[in-house]
Every structure is written in C-alpha cells, then in structure tokens.
C-alpha cells in the first residue's frame, strides 16, 4: 500500500536501506517522498556517499591491516619488558 510518509520516516527508511532491502510498500512510499522533498533527496545522496566511503575505508583497512603508531609499539615493548 502506497502511503505518504513524513521526512522523519523517510530518513529512517534511508538509514535502514543499506542494511536490508525494503519491502515494496515502504520502498514505493520512499520513492514518492524523494520525488517531492529536496531535503530528503539530498540526505539520500549523502547516505549513499557515506556508505561508499565507509566501504572504501574498510577495504583499505583490510588490505593494510591494523597499524599501530611507533610510539604505541614502543609503549607495548616497554610494558612487556617490565612484565606488566
């Protein structure tokens, strides 16, 4: 069933969208809302960009692995040497 939704509901659906596919009804309501609301349309574009950046950062992190700074490595060496 197609219903008009508020901006609050639209942003909630936009936040859910990357994690799980929306059912037909909410997806259609969101599509209609994005046709007439420039603010939510802008928010939708921003959430897509943030998801892409997060995926790219996670991918880069997987390729390089977690890194410690030289100072952190030295602190660990000192604590291990001290037996702490």
PDB file of C-alpha atoms in Angstrom:
ATOM      1  CA  UNK A   1       0.000   0.000   0.000  1.00  0.00           C
ATOM      2  CA  UNK A   2       1.402   3.352  -1.008  1.00  0.00           C
ATOM      3  CA  UNK A   3       1.280   5.954   1.751  1.00  0.00           C
ATOM      4  CA  UNK A   4       2.640   9.437   2.034  1.00  0.00           C
ATOM      5  CA  UNK A   5       5.374   9.476   4.641  1.00  0.00           C
ATOM      6  CA  UNK A   6       6.968  12.220   6.689  1.00  0.00           C
ATOM      7  CA  UNK A   7      10.587  13.321   6.417  1.00  0.00           C
ATOM      8  CA  UNK A   8      11.286  11.574   9.723  1.00  0.00           C
ATOM      9  CA  UNK A   9      10.006   8.265   8.341  1.00  0.00           C
ATOM     10  CA  UNK A  10      11.854   8.816   5.066  1.00  0.00           C
ATOM     11  CA  UNK A  11      15.186   9.320   6.819  1.00  0.00           C
ATOM     12  CA  UNK A  12      14.528   6.245   8.971  1.00  0.00           C
ATOM     13  CA  UNK A  13      13.923   4.189   5.821  1.00  0.00           C
ATOM     14  CA  UNK A  14      17.007   5.658   4.160  1.00  0.00           C
ATOM     15  CA  UNK A  15      19.082   4.647   7.170  1.00  0.00           C
ATOM     16  CA  UNK A  16      17.699   1.097   7.041  1.00  0.00           C
ATOM     17  CA  UNK A  17      18.178   0.696   3.307  1.00  0.00           C
ATOM     18  CA  UNK A  18      21.911  -0.183   3.262  1.00  0.00           C
ATOM     19  CA  UNK A  19      21.461  -2.895   5.882  1.00  0.00           C
ATOM     20  CA  UNK A  20      18.425  -4.634   4.452  1.00  0.00           C
ATOM     21  CA  UNK A  21      16.216  -4.433   1.403  1.00  0.00           C
ATOM     22  CA  UNK A  22      12.983  -2.560   1.946  1.00  0.00           C
ATOM     23  CA  UNK A  23       9.664  -4.195   1.231  1.00  0.00           C
ATOM     24  CA  UNK A  24       7.712  -2.985  -1.782  1.00  0.00           C
ATOM     25  CA  UNK A  25       5.336  -0.700   0.163  1.00  0.00           C
ATOM     26  CA  UNK A  26       7.918   1.280   2.153  1.00  0.00           C
ATOM     27  CA  UNK A  27      10.233   1.407  -0.853  1.00  0.00           C
ATOM     28  CA  UNK A  28       7.467   2.867  -3.038  1.00  0.00           C
ATOM     29  CA  UNK A  29       6.483   5.358  -0.329  1.00  0.00           C
ATOM     30  CA  UNK A  30      10.110   6.416  -0.011  1.00  0.00           C
ATOM     31  CA  UNK A  31      10.424   6.786  -3.784  1.00  0.00           C
ATOM     32  CA  UNK A  32       7.369   9.058  -3.904  1.00  0.00           C
ATOM     33  CA  UNK A  33       8.622  11.100  -0.948  1.00  0.00           C
ATOM     34  CA  UNK A  34      12.014  11.611  -2.598  1.00  0.00           C
ATOM     35  CA  UNK A  35      10.272  12.942  -5.730  1.00  0.00           C
ATOM     36  CA  UNK A  36       8.868  15.983  -3.898  1.00  0.00           C
ATOM     37  CA  UNK A  37      11.223  16.534  -0.929  1.00  0.00           C
ATOM     38  CA  UNK A  38      14.560  18.111  -1.890  1.00  0.00           C
ATOM     39  CA  UNK A  39      15.901  17.838   1.658  1.00  0.00           C
ATOM     40  CA  UNK A  40      15.392  14.102   1.922  1.00  0.00           C
ATOM     41  CA  UNK A  41      16.665  13.672  -1.629  1.00  0.00           C
ATOM     42  CA  UNK A  42      19.874  15.423  -0.578  1.00  0.00           C
ATOM     43  CA  UNK A  43      20.055  13.257   2.559  1.00  0.00           C
ATOM     44  CA  UNK A  44      19.646  10.150   0.399  1.00  0.00           C
ATOM     45  CA  UNK A  45      22.590  11.204  -1.771  1.00  0.00           C
ATOM     46  CA  UNK A  46      24.688  11.881   1.326  1.00  0.00           C
ATOM     47  CA  UNK A  47      23.923   8.469   2.831  1.00  0.00           C
ATOM     48  CA  UNK A  48      24.966   6.783  -0.417  1.00  0.00           C
ATOM     49  CA  UNK A  49      28.254   8.713  -0.398  1.00  0.00           C
ATOM     50  CA  UNK A  50      28.899   7.895   3.267  1.00  0.00           C
ATOM     51  CA  UNK A  51      28.240   4.198   2.627  1.00  0.00           C
ATOM     52  CA  UNK A  52      30.676   4.237  -0.307  1.00  0.00           C
ATOM     53  CA  UNK A  53      33.335   5.972   1.793  1.00  0.00           C
ATOM     54  CA  UNK A  54      32.840   3.528   4.663  1.00  0.00           C
ATOM     55  CA  UNK A  55      33.174   0.553   2.305  1.00  0.00           C
ATOM     56  CA  UNK A  56      36.323   2.068   0.761  1.00  0.00           C
ATOM     57  CA  UNK A  57      37.826   2.731   4.189  1.00  0.00           C
ATOM     58  CA  UNK A  58      37.018  -0.806   5.345  1.00  0.00           C
ATOM     59  CA  UNK A  59      38.544  -2.233   2.181  1.00  0.00           C
ATOM     60  CA  UNK A  60      41.697  -0.156   2.601  1.00  0.00           C
ATOM     61  CA  UNK A  61      41.907  -1.219   6.239  1.00  0.00           C
ATOM     62  CA  UNK A  62      41.628  -4.908   5.248  1.00  0.00           C
ATOM     63  CA  UNK A  63      44.444  -4.550   2.730  1.00  0.00           C
ATOM     64  CA  UNK A  64      46.858  -2.793   5.064  1.00  0.00           C
ATOM     65  CA  UNK A  65      45.746  -4.338   8.334  1.00  0.00           C
ATOM     66  CA  UNK A  66      45.576  -2.539  11.620  1.00  0.00           C
ATOM     67  CA  UNK A  67      48.536  -0.317  12.246  1.00  0.00           C
ATOM     68  CA  UNK A  68      49.995   0.936  15.489  1.00  0.00           C
ATOM     69  CA  UNK A  69      51.969   4.080  15.744  1.00  0.00           C
ATOM     70  CA  UNK A  70      55.663   3.845  16.572  1.00  0.00           C
ATOM     71  CA  UNK A  71      55.001   5.372  19.981  1.00  0.00           C
ATOM     72  CA  UNK A  72      52.332   2.754  20.743  1.00  0.00           C
ATOM     73  CA  UNK A  73      54.677  -0.040  19.689  1.00  0.00           C
ATOM     74  CA  UNK A  74      57.383   1.341  21.959  1.00  0.00           C
ATOM     75  CA  UNK A  75      54.970   1.558  24.921  1.00  0.00           C
ATOM     76  CA  UNK A  76      53.999  -2.077  24.362  1.00  0.00           C
ATOM     77  CA  UNK A  77      57.636  -3.142  24.235  1.00  0.00           C
ATOM     78  CA  UNK A  78      58.343  -1.291  27.465  1.00  0.00           C
ATOM     79  CA  UNK A  79      55.371  -2.867  29.262  1.00  0.00           C
ATOM     80  CA  UNK A  80      56.257  -6.337  28.014  1.00  0.00           C
ATOM     81  CA  UNK A  81      59.869  -5.859  29.095  1.00  0.00           C
ATOM     82  CA  UNK A  82      58.695  -4.643  32.517  1.00  0.00           C
ATOM     83  CA  UNK A  83      56.482  -7.724  32.875  1.00  0.00           C
ATOM     84  CA  UNK A  84      53.244  -5.771  33.159  1.00  0.00           C
TER      85      UNK A  84
END
